[in-house]
């Protein structure tokens, strides 16, 4: 049987690289044909780390370059879309760019060009920022009422996919944290950033009144692989919406306290402040913690507790 084809859109980003790594680790027992597009410069570290993967130069805004994937790779069995403009302030400053990148119209239009287009499962990474943030533990059926352009663009993406595609899983992800990637991501990673600032011994401000359910990156990879296995083994089209977070609702202060406790830093360096005391140039929802009951029940996956994920992250950093 020929290897199933997986296209990781956003494969050069943080989650995308961890996905490529996850697939490469099981190639001996479960071979996949892997491909990923890149936007500007050929990512040499990824070519070296994943030499059997196909890489294609693609402009996700215009769709230029997708034809070369059709010719050299063919129709994918699965597309995982991790590509996004995910910095809220950047989205606020350029709403048109946010929509053109975060709503995957060129990707879906390209997939529609295949004769049996619904033979492709689309797994789309969304965000907890689709929720308004006025209560704790949002469920998937709660209304999406985002407070910023980033959240609005991700809601638009969810609506576009559910209207234009018949075989999909949309994953509303919280903050993703974990070890650094082969080709370091340009965005600072949350645990590494906290570790870096506390290690200097200076007092640092952290918000005590914004809550999320951070999720360990390898759990997100496991969730995606489970969905892929389900599709490839059962062949049943899915239309699934899942909250993807860790089991713990934590503030930025509690995140910093976990790092300090594990590292042995002085916890008095952590100065709790209200999120309202800082102008970030963009509205931010106060509490977008998520109920992950549906995730646990549907996929039989129990995400890693936050402190355990922090320990794993810091241990991986120490061994790099």
PDB file of C-alpha atoms in Angstrom:
ATOM      1  CA  UNK A   1       0.000   0.000   0.000  1.00  0.00           C
ATOM      2  CA  UNK A   2       1.381   3.397  -0.955  1.00  0.00           C
ATOM      3  CA  UNK A   3       2.193   5.866   1.809  1.00  0.00           C
ATOM      4  CA  UNK A   4      -0.607   8.276   2.681  1.00  0.00           C
ATOM      5  CA  UNK A   5       0.092  11.896   1.808  1.00  0.00           C
ATOM      6  CA  UNK A   6       0.051  14.614   4.468  1.00  0.00           C
ATOM      7  CA  UNK A   7       0.505  18.300   3.599  1.00  0.00           C
ATOM      8  CA  UNK A   8       1.456  20.487   6.564  1.00  0.00           C
ATOM      9  CA  UNK A   9       0.574  24.092   5.674  1.00  0.00           C
ATOM     10  CA  UNK A  10       2.545  26.310   8.021  1.00  0.00           C
ATOM     11  CA  UNK A  11       5.144  23.552   8.320  1.00  0.00           C
ATOM     12  CA  UNK A  12       7.918  26.089   8.855  1.00  0.00           C
ATOM     13  CA  UNK A  13       6.182  27.476  11.972  1.00  0.00           C
ATOM     14  CA  UNK A  14       6.315  26.238  15.554  1.00  0.00           C
ATOM     15  CA  UNK A  15       3.495  23.675  15.554  1.00  0.00           C
ATOM     16  CA  UNK A  16       4.193  22.724  11.934  1.00  0.00           C
ATOM     17  CA  UNK A  17       7.786  21.778  12.694  1.00  0.00           C
ATOM     18  CA  UNK A  18       6.712  19.692  15.679  1.00  0.00           C
ATOM     19  CA  UNK A  19       4.227  17.916  13.404  1.00  0.00           C
ATOM     20  CA  UNK A  20       6.935  17.146  10.834  1.00  0.00           C
ATOM     21  CA  UNK A  21       9.120  15.878  13.689  1.00  0.00           C
ATOM     22  CA  UNK A  22       6.276  13.720  15.018  1.00  0.00           C
ATOM     23  CA  UNK A  23       5.691  12.118  11.633  1.00  0.00           C
ATOM     24  CA  UNK A  24       9.406  11.562  11.041  1.00  0.00           C
ATOM     25  CA  UNK A  25       9.655   9.658  14.332  1.00  0.00           C
ATOM     26  CA  UNK A  26       7.114   7.041  13.182  1.00  0.00           C
ATOM     27  CA  UNK A  27       8.285   6.689   9.580  1.00  0.00           C
ATOM     28  CA  UNK A  28       9.836   3.253  10.236  1.00  0.00           C
ATOM     29  CA  UNK A  29       6.505   1.758  11.344  1.00  0.00           C
ATOM     30  CA  UNK A  30       3.902   4.035   9.723  1.00  0.00           C
ATOM     31  CA  UNK A  31       5.324   5.684   6.619  1.00  0.00           C
ATOM     32  CA  UNK A  32       3.746   8.923   5.407  1.00  0.00           C
ATOM     33  CA  UNK A  33       4.626  11.018   2.386  1.00  0.00           C
ATOM     34  CA  UNK A  34       5.107  14.490   3.863  1.00  0.00           C
ATOM     35  CA  UNK A  35       5.096  17.900   2.204  1.00  0.00           C
ATOM     36  CA  UNK A  36       5.090  21.473   3.418  1.00  0.00           C
ATOM     37  CA  UNK A  37       4.952  24.854   1.677  1.00  0.00           C
ATOM     38  CA  UNK A  38       7.257  27.736   2.529  1.00  0.00           C
ATOM     39  CA  UNK A  39       6.678  31.399   1.817  1.00  0.00           C
ATOM     40  CA  UNK A  40       9.957  33.211   1.286  1.00  0.00           C
ATOM     41  CA  UNK A  41      13.332  31.511   1.675  1.00  0.00           C
ATOM     42  CA  UNK A  42      13.997  27.762   1.462  1.00  0.00           C
ATOM     43  CA  UNK A  43      14.255  26.577   5.086  1.00  0.00           C
ATOM     44  CA  UNK A  44      17.602  24.749   4.964  1.00  0.00           C
ATOM     45  CA  UNK A  45      17.475  23.405   8.579  1.00  0.00           C
ATOM     46  CA  UNK A  46      14.172  21.681   7.760  1.00  0.00           C
ATOM     47  CA  UNK A  47      15.576  20.173   4.552  1.00  0.00           C
ATOM     48  CA  UNK A  48      18.388  18.672   6.626  1.00  0.00           C
ATOM     49  CA  UNK A  49      16.118  17.519   9.477  1.00  0.00           C
ATOM     50  CA  UNK A  50      13.401  16.036   7.231  1.00  0.00           C
ATOM     51  CA  UNK A  51      15.230  15.050   4.029  1.00  0.00           C
ATOM     52  CA  UNK A  52      12.418  12.842   2.693  1.00  0.00           C
ATOM     53  CA  UNK A  53       9.805  15.603   2.902  1.00  0.00           C
ATOM     54  CA  UNK A  54       8.755  17.598  -0.150  1.00  0.00           C
ATOM     55  CA  UNK A  55       8.964  21.396   0.106  1.00  0.00           C
ATOM     56  CA  UNK A  56       7.162  23.826  -2.208  1.00  0.00           C
ATOM     57  CA  UNK A  57       7.313  27.578  -2.581  1.00  0.00           C
ATOM     58  CA  UNK A  58       3.706  28.789  -2.195  1.00  0.00           C
ATOM     59  CA  UNK A  59       2.072  32.180  -1.679  1.00  0.00           C
ATOM     60  CA  UNK A  60      -0.869  31.355   0.588  1.00  0.00           C
ATOM     61  CA  UNK A  61      -2.557  34.701  -0.114  1.00  0.00           C
ATOM     62  CA  UNK A  62      -2.737  34.209  -3.897  1.00  0.00           C
ATOM     63  CA  UNK A  63      -2.409  30.427  -4.144  1.00  0.00           C
ATOM     64  CA  UNK A  64       0.558  30.763  -6.498  1.00  0.00           C
ATOM     65  CA  UNK A  65       2.585  27.572  -6.209  1.00  0.00           C
ATOM     66  CA  UNK A  66      -0.176  25.115  -5.348  1.00  0.00           C
ATOM     67  CA  UNK A  67      -0.073  23.776  -8.923  1.00  0.00           C
ATOM     68  CA  UNK A  68       3.451  22.491  -8.359  1.00  0.00           C
ATOM     69  CA  UNK A  69       2.153  20.478  -5.373  1.00  0.00           C
ATOM     70  CA  UNK A  70      -0.531  18.967  -7.628  1.00  0.00           C
ATOM     71  CA  UNK A  71       2.063  17.951 -10.215  1.00  0.00           C
ATOM     72  CA  UNK A  72       4.839  16.652  -7.945  1.00  0.00           C
ATOM     73  CA  UNK A  73       3.001  15.461  -4.823  1.00  0.00           C
ATOM     74  CA  UNK A  74      -0.606  14.991  -5.906  1.00  0.00           C
ATOM     75  CA  UNK A  75      -3.799  15.234  -3.907  1.00  0.00           C
ATOM     76  CA  UNK A  76      -3.061  14.968  -0.178  1.00  0.00           C
ATOM     77  CA  UNK A  77      -5.059  12.549   1.966  1.00  0.00           C
ATOM     78  CA  UNK A  78      -4.785  15.041   4.825  1.00  0.00           C
ATOM     79  CA  UNK A  79      -4.032  18.755   5.027  1.00  0.00           C
ATOM     80  CA  UNK A  80      -3.107  20.215   8.415  1.00  0.00           C
ATOM     81  CA  UNK A  81      -3.426  23.988   8.256  1.00  0.00           C
ATOM     82  CA  UNK A  82      -1.262  25.644  10.933  1.00  0.00           C
ATOM     83  CA  UNK A  83      -0.543  28.766   8.891  1.00  0.00           C
ATOM     84  CA  UNK A  84      -1.707  31.989  10.526  1.00  0.00           C
ATOM     85  CA  UNK A  85      -0.968  35.584  11.274  1.00  0.00           C
ATOM     86  CA  UNK A  86      -1.279  34.949  15.004  1.00  0.00           C
ATOM     87  CA  UNK A  87       0.096  38.098  16.653  1.00  0.00           C
ATOM     88  CA  UNK A  88      -3.050  39.992  17.761  1.00  0.00           C
ATOM     89  CA  UNK A  89      -1.463  43.438  17.467  1.00  0.00           C
ATOM     90  CA  UNK A  90      -0.249  42.716  13.913  1.00  0.00           C
ATOM     91  CA  UNK A  91      -3.781  41.625  12.992  1.00  0.00           C
ATOM     92  CA  UNK A  92      -5.218  44.780  14.559  1.00  0.00           C
ATOM     93  CA  UNK A  93      -2.801  46.942  12.560  1.00  0.00           C
ATOM     94  CA  UNK A  94      -3.527  45.163   9.253  1.00  0.00           C
ATOM     95  CA  UNK A  95      -6.995  43.546   9.238  1.00  0.00           C
ATOM     96  CA  UNK A  96      -6.806  42.824   5.494  1.00  0.00           C
ATOM     97  CA  UNK A  97      -3.610  40.807   5.944  1.00  0.00           C
ATOM     98  CA  UNK A  98      -5.204  38.966   8.882  1.00  0.00           C
ATOM     99  CA  UNK A  99      -8.163  37.896   6.743  1.00  0.00           C
ATOM    100  CA  UNK A 100      -6.107  37.023   3.654  1.00  0.00           C
ATOM    101  CA  UNK A 101      -3.723  34.799   5.660  1.00  0.00           C
ATOM    102  CA  UNK A 102      -6.041  33.384   8.318  1.00  0.00           C
ATOM    103  CA  UNK A 103      -8.966  32.504   6.053  1.00  0.00           C
ATOM    104  CA  UNK A 104      -7.561  29.661   3.887  1.00  0.00           C
ATOM    105  CA  UNK A 105      -9.476  30.520   0.700  1.00  0.00           C
ATOM    106  CA  UNK A 106      -6.623  29.792  -1.732  1.00  0.00           C
ATOM    107  CA  UNK A 107      -5.939  26.444  -0.021  1.00  0.00           C
ATOM    108  CA  UNK A 108      -9.589  25.333  -0.129  1.00  0.00           C
ATOM    109  CA  UNK A 109     -10.008  26.550  -3.718  1.00  0.00           C
ATOM    110  CA  UNK A 110      -6.958  24.496  -4.731  1.00  0.00           C
ATOM    111  CA  UNK A 111      -8.246  21.379  -2.951  1.00  0.00           C
ATOM    112  CA  UNK A 112     -11.583  21.829  -4.717  1.00  0.00           C
ATOM    113  CA  UNK A 113      -9.817  21.422  -8.063  1.00  0.00           C
ATOM    114  CA  UNK A 114      -9.306  17.695  -7.443  1.00  0.00           C
ATOM    115  CA  UNK A 115     -11.978  15.405  -8.907  1.00  0.00           C
ATOM    116  CA  UNK A 116     -12.633  13.640  -5.590  1.00  0.00           C
ATOM    117  CA  UNK A 117     -11.902  16.574  -3.373  1.00  0.00           C
ATOM    118  CA  UNK A 118     -13.741  15.261  -0.296  1.00  0.00           C
ATOM    119  CA  UNK A 119     -11.165  12.453  -0.117  1.00  0.00           C
ATOM    120  CA  UNK A 120      -8.995  14.998   1.701  1.00  0.00           C
ATOM    121  CA  UNK A 121      -9.441  15.659   5.407  1.00  0.00           C
ATOM    122  CA  UNK A 122      -8.686  19.276   6.386  1.00  0.00           C
ATOM    123  CA  UNK A 123      -7.508  19.767   9.977  1.00  0.00           C
ATOM    124  CA  UNK A 124      -7.553  23.487  10.698  1.00  0.00           C
ATOM    125  CA  UNK A 125      -5.922  25.110  13.728  1.00  0.00           C
ATOM    126  CA  UNK A 126      -8.130  27.815  15.200  1.00  0.00           C
ATOM    127  CA  UNK A 127      -7.818  29.622  18.539  1.00  0.00           C
ATOM    128  CA  UNK A 128      -9.361  30.093  21.969  1.00  0.00           C
ATOM    129  CA  UNK A 129      -9.510  33.813  21.082  1.00  0.00           C
ATOM    130  CA  UNK A 130     -12.788  33.208  19.242  1.00  0.00           C
ATOM    131  CA  UNK A 131     -14.421  33.392  22.687  1.00  0.00           C
ATOM    132  CA  UNK A 132     -15.416  36.671  24.345  1.00  0.00           C
ATOM    133  CA  UNK A 133     -13.615  35.921  27.614  1.00  0.00           C
ATOM    134  CA  UNK A 134     -16.292  36.785  30.167  1.00  0.00           C
ATOM    135  CA  UNK A 135     -16.576  33.381  31.900  1.00  0.00           C
ATOM    136  CA  UNK A 136     -14.542  30.260  32.614  1.00  0.00           C
ATOM    137  CA  UNK A 137     -14.346  26.978  30.708  1.00  0.00           C
ATOM    138  CA  UNK A 138     -16.002  27.727  27.383  1.00  0.00           C
ATOM    139  CA  UNK A 139     -17.610  24.814  25.539  1.00  0.00           C
ATOM    140  CA  UNK A 140     -17.563  24.341  21.765  1.00  0.00           C
ATOM    141  CA  UNK A 141     -21.262  25.189  21.500  1.00  0.00           C
ATOM    142  CA  UNK A 142     -20.813  28.550  23.247  1.00  0.00           C
ATOM    143  CA  UNK A 143     -21.168  31.507  20.902  1.00  0.00           C
ATOM    144  CA  UNK A 144     -17.989  32.793  19.272  1.00  0.00           C
ATOM    145  CA  UNK A 145     -17.798  36.522  20.070  1.00  0.00           C
ATOM    146  CA  UNK A 146     -14.179  37.593  19.619  1.00  0.00           C
ATOM    147  CA  UNK A 147     -13.007  40.952  20.952  1.00  0.00           C
ATOM    148  CA  UNK A 148     -10.158  41.572  18.480  1.00  0.00           C
ATOM    149  CA  UNK A 149      -9.356  41.306  14.759  1.00  0.00           C
ATOM    150  CA  UNK A 150      -7.292  38.147  15.239  1.00  0.00           C
ATOM    151  CA  UNK A 151     -10.233  36.334  16.838  1.00  0.00           C
ATOM    152  CA  UNK A 152     -12.626  37.679  14.195  1.00  0.00           C
ATOM    153  CA  UNK A 153     -10.377  36.458  11.366  1.00  0.00           C
ATOM    154  CA  UNK A 154     -10.251  32.987  12.934  1.00  0.00           C
ATOM    155  CA  UNK A 155     -14.052  32.884  13.271  1.00  0.00           C
ATOM    156  CA  UNK A 156     -14.260  33.856   9.582  1.00  0.00           C
ATOM    157  CA  UNK A 157     -11.882  30.974   8.797  1.00  0.00           C
ATOM    158  CA  UNK A 158     -13.995  28.474  10.744  1.00  0.00           C
ATOM    159  CA  UNK A 159     -17.145  29.627   8.939  1.00  0.00           C
ATOM    160  CA  UNK A 160     -15.415  29.467   5.538  1.00  0.00           C
ATOM    161  CA  UNK A 161     -14.173  25.915   6.089  1.00  0.00           C
ATOM    162  CA  UNK A 162     -17.458  24.598   7.465  1.00  0.00           C
ATOM    163  CA  UNK A 163     -19.366  26.132   4.520  1.00  0.00           C
ATOM    164  CA  UNK A 164     -16.933  25.265   1.705  1.00  0.00           C
ATOM    165  CA  UNK A 165     -15.536  21.895   2.820  1.00  0.00           C
ATOM    166  CA  UNK A 166     -17.337  18.695   3.817  1.00  0.00           C
ATOM    167  CA  UNK A 167     -14.557  16.803   5.608  1.00  0.00           C
ATOM    168  CA  UNK A 168     -12.878  18.772   8.381  1.00  0.00           C
ATOM    169  CA  UNK A 169     -11.771  19.022  11.996  1.00  0.00           C
ATOM    170  CA  UNK A 170     -11.386  22.498  13.497  1.00  0.00           C
ATOM    171  CA  UNK A 171      -9.195  22.664  16.604  1.00  0.00           C
ATOM    172  CA  UNK A 172      -9.571  25.724  18.846  1.00  0.00           C
ATOM    173  CA  UNK A 173      -6.157  25.784  20.435  1.00  0.00           C
ATOM    174  CA  UNK A 174      -5.015  27.631  23.533  1.00  0.00           C
ATOM    175  CA  UNK A 175      -1.418  28.858  23.978  1.00  0.00           C
ATOM    176  CA  UNK A 176       0.863  26.104  22.671  1.00  0.00           C
ATOM    177  CA  UNK A 177       4.084  25.612  24.631  1.00  0.00           C
ATOM    178  CA  UNK A 178       6.955  23.152  24.588  1.00  0.00           C
ATOM    179  CA  UNK A 179      10.533  22.622  23.397  1.00  0.00           C
ATOM    180  CA  UNK A 180      12.183  24.779  20.723  1.00  0.00           C
ATOM    181  CA  UNK A 181      12.078  23.597  17.115  1.00  0.00           C
ATOM    182  CA  UNK A 182      14.768  22.523  14.633  1.00  0.00           C
ATOM    183  CA  UNK A 183      14.588  25.914  12.949  1.00  0.00           C
ATOM    184  CA  UNK A 184      13.847  28.292  15.853  1.00  0.00           C
ATOM    185  CA  UNK A 185      10.505  30.059  15.576  1.00  0.00           C
ATOM    186  CA  UNK A 186      10.711  33.878  15.299  1.00  0.00           C
ATOM    187  CA  UNK A 187       8.027  34.329  17.962  1.00  0.00           C
ATOM    188  CA  UNK A 188       9.279  34.027  21.549  1.00  0.00           C
ATOM    189  CA  UNK A 189       8.105  30.820  23.202  1.00  0.00           C
ATOM    190  CA  UNK A 190       6.157  31.386  26.445  1.00  0.00           C
ATOM    191  CA  UNK A 191       7.995  29.116  28.891  1.00  0.00           C
ATOM    192  CA  UNK A 192      11.434  29.936  27.475  1.00  0.00           C
ATOM    193  CA  UNK A 193      10.641  33.663  27.674  1.00  0.00           C
ATOM    194  CA  UNK A 194       9.500  33.428  31.317  1.00  0.00           C
ATOM    195  CA  UNK A 195      12.576  31.351  32.168  1.00  0.00           C
ATOM    196  CA  UNK A 196      14.826  33.899  30.452  1.00  0.00           C
ATOM    197  CA  UNK A 197      13.463  36.978  32.232  1.00  0.00           C
ATOM    198  CA  UNK A 198      13.315  35.379  35.692  1.00  0.00           C
ATOM    199  CA  UNK A 199      16.863  34.020  35.360  1.00  0.00           C
ATOM    200  CA  UNK A 200      18.166  37.614  35.247  1.00  0.00           C
ATOM    201  CA  UNK A 201      17.030  38.224  38.819  1.00  0.00           C
ATOM    202  CA  UNK A 202      14.971  41.352  38.072  1.00  0.00           C
ATOM    203  CA  UNK A 203      11.339  41.942  39.031  1.00  0.00           C
ATOM    204  CA  UNK A 204       8.957  41.263  36.129  1.00  0.00           C
ATOM    205  CA  UNK A 205       5.262  42.109  35.767  1.00  0.00           C
ATOM    206  CA  UNK A 206       2.779  39.335  34.923  1.00  0.00           C
ATOM    207  CA  UNK A 207      -0.996  39.546  34.542  1.00  0.00           C
ATOM    208  CA  UNK A 208      -3.020  37.968  37.327  1.00  0.00           C
ATOM    209  CA  UNK A 209      -6.425  38.424  35.664  1.00  0.00           C
ATOM    210  CA  UNK A 210      -6.118  36.783  32.216  1.00  0.00           C
ATOM    211  CA  UNK A 211      -6.713  33.047  32.074  1.00  0.00           C
ATOM    212  CA  UNK A 212      -5.923  30.405  29.460  1.00  0.00           C
ATOM    213  CA  UNK A 213      -5.506  26.611  29.309  1.00  0.00           C
ATOM    214  CA  UNK A 214      -1.997  26.269  27.801  1.00  0.00           C
ATOM    215  CA  UNK A 215      -1.464  23.007  25.920  1.00  0.00           C
ATOM    216  CA  UNK A 216       1.778  21.061  25.555  1.00  0.00           C
ATOM    217  CA  UNK A 217       2.833  20.936  21.904  1.00  0.00           C
ATOM    218  CA  UNK A 218       3.342  17.168  21.807  1.00  0.00           C
ATOM    219  CA  UNK A 219      -0.258  16.726  22.964  1.00  0.00           C
ATOM    220  CA  UNK A 220      -1.425  18.807  19.991  1.00  0.00           C
ATOM    221  CA  UNK A 221       0.670  16.600  17.683  1.00  0.00           C
ATOM    222  CA  UNK A 222      -0.881  13.483  19.285  1.00  0.00           C
ATOM    223  CA  UNK A 223      -4.398  14.908  18.807  1.00  0.00           C
ATOM    224  CA  UNK A 224      -3.743  15.636  15.129  1.00  0.00           C
ATOM    225  CA  UNK A 225      -2.215  12.206  14.541  1.00  0.00           C
ATOM    226  CA  UNK A 226      -5.191  10.535  16.247  1.00  0.00           C
ATOM    227  CA  UNK A 227      -7.606  12.400  13.956  1.00  0.00           C
ATOM    228  CA  UNK A 228      -5.532  11.397  10.919  1.00  0.00           C
ATOM    229  CA  UNK A 229      -5.448   7.738  11.994  1.00  0.00           C
ATOM    230  CA  UNK A 230      -9.208   7.827  12.543  1.00  0.00           C
ATOM    231  CA  UNK A 231      -9.834   9.221   9.041  1.00  0.00           C
ATOM    232  CA  UNK A 232      -7.434   6.859   7.284  1.00  0.00           C
ATOM    233  CA  UNK A 233      -8.651   3.737   9.110  1.00  0.00           C
ATOM    234  CA  UNK A 234     -12.400   4.410   9.097  1.00  0.00           C
ATOM    235  CA  UNK A 235     -12.763   6.533   5.947  1.00  0.00           C
ATOM    236  CA  UNK A 236     -15.741   8.349   7.450  1.00  0.00           C
ATOM    237  CA  UNK A 237     -15.996  12.046   6.680  1.00  0.00           C
ATOM    238  CA  UNK A 238     -15.946  14.210   9.783  1.00  0.00           C
ATOM    239  CA  UNK A 239     -17.259  17.651  10.663  1.00  0.00           C
ATOM    240  CA  UNK A 240     -15.709  18.170  14.025  1.00  0.00           C
ATOM    241  CA  UNK A 241     -15.086  21.183  16.267  1.00  0.00           C
ATOM    242  CA  UNK A 242     -12.896  20.632  19.334  1.00  0.00           C
ATOM    243  CA  UNK A 243     -11.447  22.773  22.091  1.00  0.00           C
ATOM    244  CA  UNK A 244      -7.759  21.899  22.393  1.00  0.00           C
ATOM    245  CA  UNK A 245      -6.262  23.034  25.683  1.00  0.00           C
ATOM    246  CA  UNK A 246      -4.505  21.646  28.690  1.00  0.00           C
ATOM    247  CA  UNK A 247      -6.400  20.523  31.796  1.00  0.00           C
ATOM    248  CA  UNK A 248      -5.367  23.553  33.881  1.00  0.00           C
ATOM    249  CA  UNK A 249      -6.794  27.106  33.888  1.00  0.00           C
ATOM    250  CA  UNK A 250      -3.859  29.394  34.669  1.00  0.00           C
ATOM    251  CA  UNK A 251      -3.038  33.098  34.711  1.00  0.00           C
ATOM    252  CA  UNK A 252       0.270  34.529  33.507  1.00  0.00           C
ATOM    253  CA  UNK A 253       1.262  34.874  37.169  1.00  0.00           C
ATOM    254  CA  UNK A 254       0.597  31.165  37.747  1.00  0.00           C
ATOM    255  CA  UNK A 255       2.575  30.286  34.615  1.00  0.00           C
ATOM    256  CA  UNK A 256       5.532  32.292  35.921  1.00  0.00           C
ATOM    257  CA  UNK A 257       5.175  30.748  39.403  1.00  0.00           C
ATOM    258  CA  UNK A 258       5.375  27.250  37.892  1.00  0.00           C
ATOM    259  CA  UNK A 259       8.615  28.112  36.087  1.00  0.00           C
ATOM    260  CA  UNK A 260      10.053  29.753  39.221  1.00  0.00           C
ATOM    261  CA  UNK A 261       9.185  26.751  41.379  1.00  0.00           C
ATOM    262  CA  UNK A 262      10.763  24.246  38.979  1.00  0.00           C
ATOM    263  CA  UNK A 263      13.868  26.355  38.378  1.00  0.00           C
ATOM    264  CA  UNK A 264      14.266  27.451  41.990  1.00  0.00           C
ATOM    265  CA  UNK A 265      13.931  31.176  41.241  1.00  0.00           C
ATOM    266  CA  UNK A 266      12.818  33.689  43.852  1.00  0.00           C
ATOM    267  CA  UNK A 267       9.034  33.967  43.449  1.00  0.00           C
ATOM    268  CA  UNK A 268       9.123  37.561  44.753  1.00  0.00           C
ATOM    269  CA  UNK A 269      10.527  38.508  41.314  1.00  0.00           C
ATOM    270  CA  UNK A 270       7.005  37.920  39.960  1.00  0.00           C
ATOM    271  CA  UNK A 271       5.008  41.136  40.257  1.00  0.00           C
ATOM    272  CA  UNK A 272       1.260  40.579  39.714  1.00  0.00           C
ATOM    273  CA  UNK A 273      -0.453  43.360  37.733  1.00  0.00           C
ATOM    274  CA  UNK A 274      -3.833  43.744  36.076  1.00  0.00           C
ATOM    275  CA  UNK A 275      -3.999  43.338  32.306  1.00  0.00           C
ATOM    276  CA  UNK A 276      -5.890  46.650  32.233  1.00  0.00           C
ATOM    277  CA  UNK A 277      -2.746  48.437  33.481  1.00  0.00           C
ATOM    278  CA  UNK A 278      -0.912  47.843  30.186  1.00  0.00           C
ATOM    279  CA  UNK A 279      -1.875  49.215  26.764  1.00  0.00           C
ATOM    280  CA  UNK A 280      -1.031  46.459  24.269  1.00  0.00           C
ATOM    281  CA  UNK A 281      -2.648  48.216  21.343  1.00  0.00           C
ATOM    282  CA  UNK A 282      -5.265  45.474  21.098  1.00  0.00           C
ATOM    283  CA  UNK A 283      -8.160  44.197  23.217  1.00  0.00           C
ATOM    284  CA  UNK A 284      -7.488  40.890  24.910  1.00  0.00           C
ATOM    285  CA  UNK A 285     -10.157  38.545  26.325  1.00  0.00           C
ATOM    286  CA  UNK A 286      -9.907  38.129  30.123  1.00  0.00           C
ATOM    287  CA  UNK A 287     -10.823  34.462  30.597  1.00  0.00           C
ATOM    288  CA  UNK A 288     -10.825  32.101  27.627  1.00  0.00           C
ATOM    289  CA  UNK A 289     -10.218  28.928  29.561  1.00  0.00           C
ATOM    290  CA  UNK A 290     -11.851  25.993  27.789  1.00  0.00           C
ATOM    291  CA  UNK A 291     -13.788  22.869  28.707  1.00  0.00           C
ATOM    292  CA  UNK A 292     -11.976  19.946  26.982  1.00  0.00           C
ATOM    293  CA  UNK A 293     -14.459  17.203  27.936  1.00  0.00           C
ATOM    294  CA  UNK A 294     -15.397  16.630  24.292  1.00  0.00           C
ATOM    295  CA  UNK A 295     -11.735  16.235  23.274  1.00  0.00           C
ATOM    296  CA  UNK A 296     -11.063  13.681  26.033  1.00  0.00           C
ATOM    297  CA  UNK A 297     -14.234  11.705  25.249  1.00  0.00           C
ATOM    298  CA  UNK A 298     -13.967  11.751  21.436  1.00  0.00           C
ATOM    299  CA  UNK A 299     -10.259  10.949  21.116  1.00  0.00           C
ATOM    300  CA  UNK A 300      -9.471   9.316  24.460  1.00  0.00           C
ATOM    301  CA  UNK A 301      -6.575  11.741  24.983  1.00  0.00           C
ATOM    302  CA  UNK A 302      -5.827  13.369  28.339  1.00  0.00           C
ATOM    303  CA  UNK A 303      -3.555  16.408  27.819  1.00  0.00           C
ATOM    304  CA  UNK A 304      -0.511  16.907  30.040  1.00  0.00           C
ATOM    305  CA  UNK A 305      -0.980  18.944  33.255  1.00  0.00           C
ATOM    306  CA  UNK A 306       0.610  22.383  32.944  1.00  0.00           C
ATOM    307  CA  UNK A 307       3.400  21.919  35.513  1.00  0.00           C
ATOM    308  CA  UNK A 308       4.388  18.567  33.987  1.00  0.00           C
ATOM    309  CA  UNK A 309       4.538  20.195  30.547  1.00  0.00           C
ATOM    310  CA  UNK A 310       6.751  22.964  31.937  1.00  0.00           C
ATOM    311  CA  UNK A 311       9.116  20.363  33.443  1.00  0.00           C
ATOM    312  CA  UNK A 312       9.310  18.535  30.099  1.00  0.00           C
ATOM    313  CA  UNK A 313       9.932  21.822  28.264  1.00  0.00           C
ATOM    314  CA  UNK A 314      12.719  22.973  30.562  1.00  0.00           C
ATOM    315  CA  UNK A 315      14.335  19.512  30.574  1.00  0.00           C
ATOM    316  CA  UNK A 316      14.328  19.497  26.753  1.00  0.00           C
ATOM    317  CA  UNK A 317      15.893  22.980  26.684  1.00  0.00           C
ATOM    318  CA  UNK A 318      18.635  21.853  29.064  1.00  0.00           C
ATOM    319  CA  UNK A 319      19.514  18.904  26.798  1.00  0.00           C
ATOM    320  CA  UNK A 320      19.701  20.957  23.585  1.00  0.00           C
TER     321      UNK A 320
END
